[in-house]
Coordinates of C-alpha atoms in Angstrom, one line a residue:
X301 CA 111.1 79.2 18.5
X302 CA 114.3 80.6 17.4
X303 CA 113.0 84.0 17.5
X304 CA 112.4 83.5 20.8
X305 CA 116.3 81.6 21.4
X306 CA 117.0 85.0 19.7
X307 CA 115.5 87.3 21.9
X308 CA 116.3 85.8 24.8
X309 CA 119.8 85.5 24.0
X310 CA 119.7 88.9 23.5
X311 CA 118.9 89.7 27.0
X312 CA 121.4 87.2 28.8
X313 CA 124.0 88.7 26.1
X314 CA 123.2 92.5 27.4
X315 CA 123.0 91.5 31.4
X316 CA 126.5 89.1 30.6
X317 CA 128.0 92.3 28.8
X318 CA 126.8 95.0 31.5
X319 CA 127.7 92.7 34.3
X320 CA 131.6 92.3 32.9
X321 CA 131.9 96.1 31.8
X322 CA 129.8 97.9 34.8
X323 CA 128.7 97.0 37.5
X324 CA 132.1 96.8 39.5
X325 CA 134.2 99.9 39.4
X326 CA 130.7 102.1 39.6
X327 CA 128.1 100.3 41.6
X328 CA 129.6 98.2 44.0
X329 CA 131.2 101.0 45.4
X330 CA 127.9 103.3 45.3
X331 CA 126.3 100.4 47.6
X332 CA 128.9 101.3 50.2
X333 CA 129.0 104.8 49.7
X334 CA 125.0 104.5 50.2
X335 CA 125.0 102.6 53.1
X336 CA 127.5 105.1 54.6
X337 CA 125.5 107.9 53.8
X338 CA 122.5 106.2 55.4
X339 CA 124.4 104.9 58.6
X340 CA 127.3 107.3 59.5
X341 CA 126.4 110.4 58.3
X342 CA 124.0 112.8 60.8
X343 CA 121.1 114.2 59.2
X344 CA 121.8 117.6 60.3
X345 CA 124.8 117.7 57.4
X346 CA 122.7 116.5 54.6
X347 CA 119.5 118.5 55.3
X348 CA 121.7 121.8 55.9
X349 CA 121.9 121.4 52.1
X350 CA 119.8 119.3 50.8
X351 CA 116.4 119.1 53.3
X352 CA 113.3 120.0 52.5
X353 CA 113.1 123.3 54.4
X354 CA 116.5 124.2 53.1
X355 CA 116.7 127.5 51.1
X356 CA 115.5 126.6 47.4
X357 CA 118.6 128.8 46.0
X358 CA 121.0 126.9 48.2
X359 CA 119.4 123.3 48.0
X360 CA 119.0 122.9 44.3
X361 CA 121.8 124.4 42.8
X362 CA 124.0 122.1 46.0
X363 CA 121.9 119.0 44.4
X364 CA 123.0 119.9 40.9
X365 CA 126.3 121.0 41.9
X366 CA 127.0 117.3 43.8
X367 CA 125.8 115.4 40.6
X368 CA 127.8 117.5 38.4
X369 CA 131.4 116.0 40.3
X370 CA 129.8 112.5 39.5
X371 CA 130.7 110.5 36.2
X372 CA 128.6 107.5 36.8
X373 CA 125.6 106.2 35.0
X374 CA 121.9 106.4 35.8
X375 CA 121.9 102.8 37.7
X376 CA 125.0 103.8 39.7
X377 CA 123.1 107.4 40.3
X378 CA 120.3 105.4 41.8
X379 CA 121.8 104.1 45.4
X380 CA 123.7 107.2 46.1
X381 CA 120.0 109.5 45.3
X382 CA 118.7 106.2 47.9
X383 CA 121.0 107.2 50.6
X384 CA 120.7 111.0 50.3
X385 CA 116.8 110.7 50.4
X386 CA 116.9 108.2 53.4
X387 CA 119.2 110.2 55.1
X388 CA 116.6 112.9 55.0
X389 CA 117.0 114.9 51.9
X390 CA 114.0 116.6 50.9
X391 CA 112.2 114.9 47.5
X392 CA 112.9 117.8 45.2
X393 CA 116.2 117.7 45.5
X394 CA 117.2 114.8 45.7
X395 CA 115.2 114.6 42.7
X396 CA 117.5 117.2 40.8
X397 CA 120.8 115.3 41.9
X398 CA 119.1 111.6 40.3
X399 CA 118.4 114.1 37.0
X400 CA 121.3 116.3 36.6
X401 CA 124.0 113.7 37.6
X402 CA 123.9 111.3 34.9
X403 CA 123.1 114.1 31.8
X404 CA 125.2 117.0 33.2
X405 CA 128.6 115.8 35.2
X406 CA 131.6 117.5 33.9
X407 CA 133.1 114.6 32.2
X408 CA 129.6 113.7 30.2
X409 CA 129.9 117.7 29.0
X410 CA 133.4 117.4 27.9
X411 CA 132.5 114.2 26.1
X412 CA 130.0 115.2 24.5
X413 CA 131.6 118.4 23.2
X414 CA 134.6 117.0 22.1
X415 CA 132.4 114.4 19.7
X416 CA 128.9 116.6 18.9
X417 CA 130.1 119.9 19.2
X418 CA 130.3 122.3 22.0
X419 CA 127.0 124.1 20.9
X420 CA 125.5 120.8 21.5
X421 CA 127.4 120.2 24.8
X422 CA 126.3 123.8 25.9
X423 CA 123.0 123.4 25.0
X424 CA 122.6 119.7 27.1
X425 CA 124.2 121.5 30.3
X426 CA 122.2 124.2 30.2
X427 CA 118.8 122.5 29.6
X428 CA 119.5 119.9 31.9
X429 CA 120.1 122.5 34.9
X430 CA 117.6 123.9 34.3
X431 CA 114.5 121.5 33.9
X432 CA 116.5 119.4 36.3
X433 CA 115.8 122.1 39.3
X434 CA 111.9 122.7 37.7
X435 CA 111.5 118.8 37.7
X436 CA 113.0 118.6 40.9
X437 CA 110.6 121.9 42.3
X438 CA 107.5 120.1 40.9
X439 CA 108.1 116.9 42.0
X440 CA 108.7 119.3 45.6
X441 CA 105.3 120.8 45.8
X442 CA 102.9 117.8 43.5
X443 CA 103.9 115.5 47.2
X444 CA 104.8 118.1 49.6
X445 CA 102.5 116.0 52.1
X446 CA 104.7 112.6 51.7
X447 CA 107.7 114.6 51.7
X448 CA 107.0 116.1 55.1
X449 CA 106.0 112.5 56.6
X450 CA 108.9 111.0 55.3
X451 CA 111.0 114.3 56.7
X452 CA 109.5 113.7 60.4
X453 CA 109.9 109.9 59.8
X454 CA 114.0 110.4 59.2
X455 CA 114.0 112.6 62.3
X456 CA 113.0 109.6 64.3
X457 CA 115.5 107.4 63.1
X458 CA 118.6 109.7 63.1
X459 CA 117.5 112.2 65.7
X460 CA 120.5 110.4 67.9
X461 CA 123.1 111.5 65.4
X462 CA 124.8 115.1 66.5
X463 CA 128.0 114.6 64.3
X464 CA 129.8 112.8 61.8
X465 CA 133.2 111.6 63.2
X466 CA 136.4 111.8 61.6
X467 CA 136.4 108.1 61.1
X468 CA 133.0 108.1 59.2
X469 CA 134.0 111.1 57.2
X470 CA 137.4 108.8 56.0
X471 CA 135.8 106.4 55.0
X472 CA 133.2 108.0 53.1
X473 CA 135.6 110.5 51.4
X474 CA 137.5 107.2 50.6
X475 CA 134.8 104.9 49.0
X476 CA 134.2 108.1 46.6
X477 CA 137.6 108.0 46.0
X478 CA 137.7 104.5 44.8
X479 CA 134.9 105.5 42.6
X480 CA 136.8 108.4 41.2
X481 CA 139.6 106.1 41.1
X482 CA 137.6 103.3 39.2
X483 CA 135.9 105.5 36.7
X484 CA 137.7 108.5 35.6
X485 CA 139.0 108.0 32.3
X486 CA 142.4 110.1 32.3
X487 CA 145.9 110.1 32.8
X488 CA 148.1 108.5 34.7
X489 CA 144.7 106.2 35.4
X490 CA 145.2 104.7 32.0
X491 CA 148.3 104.4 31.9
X492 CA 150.2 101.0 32.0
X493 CA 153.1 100.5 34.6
X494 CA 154.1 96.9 33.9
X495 CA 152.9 94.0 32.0
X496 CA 153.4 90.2 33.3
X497 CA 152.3 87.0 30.9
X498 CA 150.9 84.3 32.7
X499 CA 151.1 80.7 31.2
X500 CA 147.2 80.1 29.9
X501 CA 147.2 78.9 26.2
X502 CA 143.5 78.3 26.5
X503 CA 142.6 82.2 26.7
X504 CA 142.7 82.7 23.7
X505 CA 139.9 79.8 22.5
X506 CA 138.1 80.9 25.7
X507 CA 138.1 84.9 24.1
X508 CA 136.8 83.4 20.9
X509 CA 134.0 81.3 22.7
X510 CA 132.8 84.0 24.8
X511 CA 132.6 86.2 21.5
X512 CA 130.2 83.1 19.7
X513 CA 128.4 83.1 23.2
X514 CA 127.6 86.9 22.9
X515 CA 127.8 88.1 19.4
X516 CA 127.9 92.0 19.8
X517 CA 127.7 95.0 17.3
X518 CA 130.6 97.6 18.8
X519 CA 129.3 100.1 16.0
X520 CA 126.0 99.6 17.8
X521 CA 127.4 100.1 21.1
X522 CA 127.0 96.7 22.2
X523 CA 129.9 95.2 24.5
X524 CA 130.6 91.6 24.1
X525 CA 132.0 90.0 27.2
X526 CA 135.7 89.8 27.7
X527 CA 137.7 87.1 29.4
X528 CA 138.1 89.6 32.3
X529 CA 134.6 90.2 32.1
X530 CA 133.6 86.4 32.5
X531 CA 136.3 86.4 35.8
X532 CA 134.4 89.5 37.0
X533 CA 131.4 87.6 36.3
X534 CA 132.1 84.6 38.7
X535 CA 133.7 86.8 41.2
X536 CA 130.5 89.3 41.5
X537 CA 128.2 85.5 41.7
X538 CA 130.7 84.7 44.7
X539 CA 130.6 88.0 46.5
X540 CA 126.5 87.5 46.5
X541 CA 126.5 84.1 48.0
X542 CA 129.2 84.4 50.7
X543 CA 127.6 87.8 51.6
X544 CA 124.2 86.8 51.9
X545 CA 126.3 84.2 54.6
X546 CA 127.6 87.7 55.8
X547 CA 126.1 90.2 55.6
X548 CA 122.4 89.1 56.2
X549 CA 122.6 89.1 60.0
X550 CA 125.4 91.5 60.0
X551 CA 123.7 93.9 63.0
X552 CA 124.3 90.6 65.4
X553 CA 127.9 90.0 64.8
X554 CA 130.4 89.2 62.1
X555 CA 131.2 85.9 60.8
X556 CA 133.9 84.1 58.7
X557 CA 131.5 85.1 55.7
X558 CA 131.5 88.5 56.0
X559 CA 135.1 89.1 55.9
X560 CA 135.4 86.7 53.3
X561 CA 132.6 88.6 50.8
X562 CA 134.4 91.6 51.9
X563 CA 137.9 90.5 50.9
X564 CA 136.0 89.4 47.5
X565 CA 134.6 92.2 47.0
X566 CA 137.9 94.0 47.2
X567 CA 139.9 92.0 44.8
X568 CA 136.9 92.2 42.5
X569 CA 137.5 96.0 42.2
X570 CA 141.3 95.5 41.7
X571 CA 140.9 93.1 38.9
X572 CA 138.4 95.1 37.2
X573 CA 141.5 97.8 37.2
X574 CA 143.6 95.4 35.5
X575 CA 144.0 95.0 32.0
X576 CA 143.5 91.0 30.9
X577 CA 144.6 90.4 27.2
X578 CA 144.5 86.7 25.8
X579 CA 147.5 86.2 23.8
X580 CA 148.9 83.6 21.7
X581 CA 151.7 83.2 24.6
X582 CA 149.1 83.1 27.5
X583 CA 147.2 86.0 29.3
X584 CA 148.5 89.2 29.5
X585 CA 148.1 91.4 32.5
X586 CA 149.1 94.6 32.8
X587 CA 149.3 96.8 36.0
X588 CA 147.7 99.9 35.4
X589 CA 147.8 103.1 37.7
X590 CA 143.7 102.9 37.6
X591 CA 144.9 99.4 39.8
X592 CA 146.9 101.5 41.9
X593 CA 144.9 103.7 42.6
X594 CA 142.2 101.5 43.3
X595 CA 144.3 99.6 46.0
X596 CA 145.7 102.9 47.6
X597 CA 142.1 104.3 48.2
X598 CA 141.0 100.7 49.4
X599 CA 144.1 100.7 51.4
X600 CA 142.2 104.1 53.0
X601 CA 138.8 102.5 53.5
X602 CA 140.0 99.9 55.6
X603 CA 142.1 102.0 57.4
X604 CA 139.2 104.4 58.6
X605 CA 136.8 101.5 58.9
X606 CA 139.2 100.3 61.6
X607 CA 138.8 103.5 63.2
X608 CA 134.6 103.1 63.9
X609 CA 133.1 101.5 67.1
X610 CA 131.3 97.8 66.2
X611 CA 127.9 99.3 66.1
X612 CA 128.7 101.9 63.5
X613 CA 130.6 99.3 60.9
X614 CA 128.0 96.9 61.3
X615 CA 125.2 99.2 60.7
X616 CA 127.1 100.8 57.6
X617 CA 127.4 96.8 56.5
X618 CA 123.7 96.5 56.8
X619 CA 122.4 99.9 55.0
X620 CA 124.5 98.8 52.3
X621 CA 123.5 95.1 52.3
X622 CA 120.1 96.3 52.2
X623 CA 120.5 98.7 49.4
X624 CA 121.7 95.6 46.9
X625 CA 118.8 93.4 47.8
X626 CA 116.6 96.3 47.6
X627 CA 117.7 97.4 44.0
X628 CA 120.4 95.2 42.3
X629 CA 117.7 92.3 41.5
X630 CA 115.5 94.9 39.4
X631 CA 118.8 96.4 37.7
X632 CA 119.4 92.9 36.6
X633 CA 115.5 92.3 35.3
X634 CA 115.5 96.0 33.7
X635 CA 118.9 94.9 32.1
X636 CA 117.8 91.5 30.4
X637 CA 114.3 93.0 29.4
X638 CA 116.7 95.9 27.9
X639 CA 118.4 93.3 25.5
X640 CA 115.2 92.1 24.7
X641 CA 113.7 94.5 23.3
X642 CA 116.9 95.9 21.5
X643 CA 116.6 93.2 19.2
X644 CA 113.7 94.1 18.0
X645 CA 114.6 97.9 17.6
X646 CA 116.2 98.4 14.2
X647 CA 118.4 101.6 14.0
X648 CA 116.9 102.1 10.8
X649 CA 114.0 103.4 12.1
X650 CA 115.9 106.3 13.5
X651 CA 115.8 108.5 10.0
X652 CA 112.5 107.7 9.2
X653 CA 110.6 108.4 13.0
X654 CA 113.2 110.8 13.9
X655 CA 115.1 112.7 11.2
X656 CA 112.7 115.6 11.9
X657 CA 111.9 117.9 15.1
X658 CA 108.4 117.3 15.7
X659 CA 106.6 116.8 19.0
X660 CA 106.3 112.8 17.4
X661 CA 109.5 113.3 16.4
X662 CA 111.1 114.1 20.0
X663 CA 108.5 111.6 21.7
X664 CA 109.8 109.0 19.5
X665 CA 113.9 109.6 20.6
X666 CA 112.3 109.6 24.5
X667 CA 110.4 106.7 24.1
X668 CA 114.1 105.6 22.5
X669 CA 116.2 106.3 25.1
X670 CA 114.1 104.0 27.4
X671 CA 114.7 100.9 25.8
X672 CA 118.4 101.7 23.7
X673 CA 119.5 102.9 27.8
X674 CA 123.6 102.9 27.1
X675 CA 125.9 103.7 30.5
X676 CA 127.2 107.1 30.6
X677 CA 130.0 108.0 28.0
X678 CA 128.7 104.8 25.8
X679 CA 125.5 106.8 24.8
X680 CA 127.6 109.9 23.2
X681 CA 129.4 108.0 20.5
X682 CA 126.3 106.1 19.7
X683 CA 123.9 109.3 19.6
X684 CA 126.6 110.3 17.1
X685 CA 125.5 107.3 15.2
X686 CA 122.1 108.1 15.2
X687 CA 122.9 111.6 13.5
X688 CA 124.8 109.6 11.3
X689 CA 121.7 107.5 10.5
X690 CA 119.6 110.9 10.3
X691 CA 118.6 111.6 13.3
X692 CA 118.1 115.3 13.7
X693 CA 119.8 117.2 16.3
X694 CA 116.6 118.3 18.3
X695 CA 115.5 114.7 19.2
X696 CA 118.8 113.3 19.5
X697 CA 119.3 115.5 22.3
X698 CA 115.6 114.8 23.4
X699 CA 116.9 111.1 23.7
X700 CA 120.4 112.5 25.5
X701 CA 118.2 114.2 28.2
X702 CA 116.2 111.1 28.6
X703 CA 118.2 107.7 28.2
X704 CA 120.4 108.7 31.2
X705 CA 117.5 109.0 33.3
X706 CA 114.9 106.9 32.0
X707 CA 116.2 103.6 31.3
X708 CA 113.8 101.0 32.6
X709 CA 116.1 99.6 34.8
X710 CA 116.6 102.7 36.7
X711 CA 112.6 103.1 36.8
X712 CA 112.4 100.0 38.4
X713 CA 115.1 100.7 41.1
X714 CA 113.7 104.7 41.6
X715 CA 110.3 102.9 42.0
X716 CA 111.8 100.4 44.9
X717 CA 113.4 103.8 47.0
X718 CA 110.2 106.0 46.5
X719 CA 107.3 104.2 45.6
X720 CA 105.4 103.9 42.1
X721 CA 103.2 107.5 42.1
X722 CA 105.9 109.7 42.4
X723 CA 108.3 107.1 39.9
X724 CA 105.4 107.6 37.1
X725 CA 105.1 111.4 38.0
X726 CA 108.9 112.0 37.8
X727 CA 108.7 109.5 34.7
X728 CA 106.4 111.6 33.4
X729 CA 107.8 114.9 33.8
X730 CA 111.2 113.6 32.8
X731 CA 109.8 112.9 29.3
X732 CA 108.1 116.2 28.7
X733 CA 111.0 118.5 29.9
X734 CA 113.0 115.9 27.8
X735 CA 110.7 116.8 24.8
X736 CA 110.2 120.2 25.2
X737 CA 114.7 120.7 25.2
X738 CA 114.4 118.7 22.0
X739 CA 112.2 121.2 20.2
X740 CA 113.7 124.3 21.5
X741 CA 117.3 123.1 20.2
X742 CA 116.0 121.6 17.4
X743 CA 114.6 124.8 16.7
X744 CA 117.7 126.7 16.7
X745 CA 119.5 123.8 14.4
X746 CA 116.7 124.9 12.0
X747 CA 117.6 128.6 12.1
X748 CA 114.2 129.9 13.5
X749 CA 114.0 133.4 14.7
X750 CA 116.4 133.4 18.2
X751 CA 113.3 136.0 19.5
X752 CA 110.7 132.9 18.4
X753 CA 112.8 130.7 20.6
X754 CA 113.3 133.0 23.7
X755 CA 109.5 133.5 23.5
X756 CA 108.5 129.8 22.9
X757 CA 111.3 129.3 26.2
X758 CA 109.6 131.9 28.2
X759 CA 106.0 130.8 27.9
X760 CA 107.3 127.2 29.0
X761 CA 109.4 128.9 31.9
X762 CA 106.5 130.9 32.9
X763 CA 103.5 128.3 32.7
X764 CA 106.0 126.2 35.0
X765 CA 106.2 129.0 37.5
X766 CA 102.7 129.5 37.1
X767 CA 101.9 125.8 37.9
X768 CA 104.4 126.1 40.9
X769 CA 102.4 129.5 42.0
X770 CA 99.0 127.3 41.8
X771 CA 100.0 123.5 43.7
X772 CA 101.9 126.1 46.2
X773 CA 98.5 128.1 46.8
X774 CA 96.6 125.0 46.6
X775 CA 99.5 123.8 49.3
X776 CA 98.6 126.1 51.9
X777 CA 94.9 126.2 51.4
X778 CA 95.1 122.3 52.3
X779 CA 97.0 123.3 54.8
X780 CA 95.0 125.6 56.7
X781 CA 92.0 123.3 56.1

């Protein structure tokens, strides 16, 4: 019985700790920059890049490009990959952008660099382009047939659409400002303006609780929950119940809820910007210019939501509405299950499954990354920890490639947008690609011949193409049946 208290306080100690640190400044913003995508912007401007009869060498490298601008994590990747594909981006892709976004945005790269090396940094970029495009290609022509259903069913809904105002294109260029804003780690952002102490003795004891609630490990990369984290907390549990009130039946008319979740909503994002430190005088909180920034760009979203006729708020309300019942509940299962079964993973393992490059060996750190998923930045500093355990280079950036991608919660939300056979198949390919960058970089770690390498590349490169040259031919043969 207490290993089972134990486990399942593992769990409700990850979802708690993910909750406080995450969700806000990332995904609460990528459920209205979804729900934009999906209801304001025609289909004409996303398909002119990113549609299925786009040119290959403009769509995929526009997919990859987009993802690279983005520093959010593989759960936040997930609704903006939803509302590109609804909106009627083709499958392959959109594919590339859920891949490449998460592994190969700029401020990942320059993270990664700056604590593994820039070999190692060089090496993750340039794999994850490009199996992220092959993945993508394959995942393309394997359901070329669904791809082109779901292309003709997009037509019918947004066939209406000729252009995107200039009040839709404000307010989406200002909700991914407020997630620039919420998640770039850099000057001034950081930066403190003022600090203001507010009478509450019992922070402190309410810190100390929190930390006996949630033990964590921080050399694990485990987050504990904060005091901020446990007002975040309550005010995310308040946003869903006043905007189920208001948001539900948001396509018939507004109500008192639904400004009421939104105003939520909005001092939710500023508070996460604060800084909240117990002190023995009270609680600290200190204005930072992430807060600043935050309100300014909010400031912007309401003043171009202002600017959009009733139908076109409303139905941006709704898309996004619908995008949190449709994924947020399985982030939250994936998450607990995720604490769950850390507990039983001892890091310990790492030197004695992994501290080789062998096809087991890589399989192992893929296998890993699914259930040791850590949000984006998090993942560096503890992959350095698992070189420090032994962990050789060649499957610790097997488990790079894949934990960004294949955590289970972000299986179970890719699963809810495109259905389960192409969330296995992309699974699937996802851990092979994620293998086979493991051994090639592994191999070069072990000083093999650079020729050897290029060869051993080549013939994977090559029985891709092949493979693509074969489901292509079999494409058209089915097609003129």
């Amino acid at each position: 019985m207490d290993f089972f208290l134990h486990l399942l306080n593992g769990g409700a100690g990850n979802l708690a700790a993910y909750l406080a640190a995450h969700v806000l400044l990332c995904l609460l913003p990528a459920f209205f920059i979804a729900g934009a995508m999906a209801a304001l912007i025609p289909k004409a401007s996303i398909t002119r890049w990113l549609g299925r009869n786009a040119r290959y060498r403009v769509s995929y490298p526009a997919a990859a490009a987009a993802g690279s601008l983005l520093a959010v994590c593989s759960c936040t990747i997930v609704p903006l990959f939803a509302g590109i594909y609804k909106k009627g981006a083709g499958l392959g892709p959109a594919i590339t952008f859920l891949f490449f976004a998460p592994a190969g945005n700029i401020l990942a790269l320059a993270y990664t660099g700056s604590i593994l090396g820039a070999e190692f940094a060089f090496a993750r970029f340039v794999l994850s382009l490009l199996f992220g495009i092959g993945i993508g290609m394959l995942m393309a022509v394997l359901f070329w047939r669904s791809d082109a259903s779901h292309d003709a069913q997009t037509d019918a809904l947004f066939a209406e659409q000729a252009s995107i105002g200039p009040a839709a294109a404000g307010v989406l260029l200002s909700l991914v400002a407020v997630l620039i804003a919420g998640t770039l780690k850099l000057w001034p952002l950081t930066a403190t303006v003022g600090t203001v102490t507010l009478p509450l003795p019992w922070a402190e004891a309410w810190q100390a609780t929190l930390f006996e609630w949630v033990p964590f490990d921080a050399a694990k990369g485990e987050e504990g929950v904060s005091v901020q984290g446990s007002l975040l907390i309550g005010l995310l549990l308040l946003i869903g119940l006043t905007a189920w009130q208001g948001l539900e039946n948001i396509v018939e008319g507004a109500n008192r809820w639904t400004g009421v979740a939104l105003g939520l909503t909005a001092a939710t994002l500023l508070v996460a910007a604060l800084k909240l430190t117990p002190s023995p005088d009270g609680l600290d909180v200190a204005l930072t210019g992430r807060a600043l920034a935050v309100g300014a760009t909010l400031w912007a979203v309401l003043h171009h939501a202002r600017r959009l006729d009733a139908d076109a708020w409303r139905a941006w309300l709704w898309e996004a509405w619908r995008f949190v019942k449709q994924i947020f509940v399985l982030l939250v299962v994936g998450v607990f299950v995720v604490g769950v079964v850390r507990q039983l993973i001892q890091p310990e393992w790492i030197q004695n499954l992994a501290g080789r490059n062998d096809l087991l060996a890589n399989a192992v750190a893929v296998v890993f990354g699914v259930f040791m998923y850590f949000p984006t930045l998090v993942e560096v500093p503890v992959a350095h920890m698992f070189l420090d355990l032994g962990m050789h280079r060649g499957p610790l950036l097997a488990y790079l490639m894949a934990d960004p991608e294949l955590s289970l919660q972000s299986i179970l939300m890719v699963a809810a947008v495109i259905g389960r056979p192409k969330t296995f198949t992309y699974v699937g390919l996802v851990a092979v690609f994620s293998i086979m960058a493991g051994l090639i970089y592994g191999a070069w770690v072990d000083g093999v011949n650079p020729a050897w390498i290029a060869l051993g590349l080549a013939a994977f490169v090559g029985s891709l193409v092949a493979l693509l040259g074969w489901l292509l031919g079999r494409r058209r043969a089915l097609a003129h049946a």
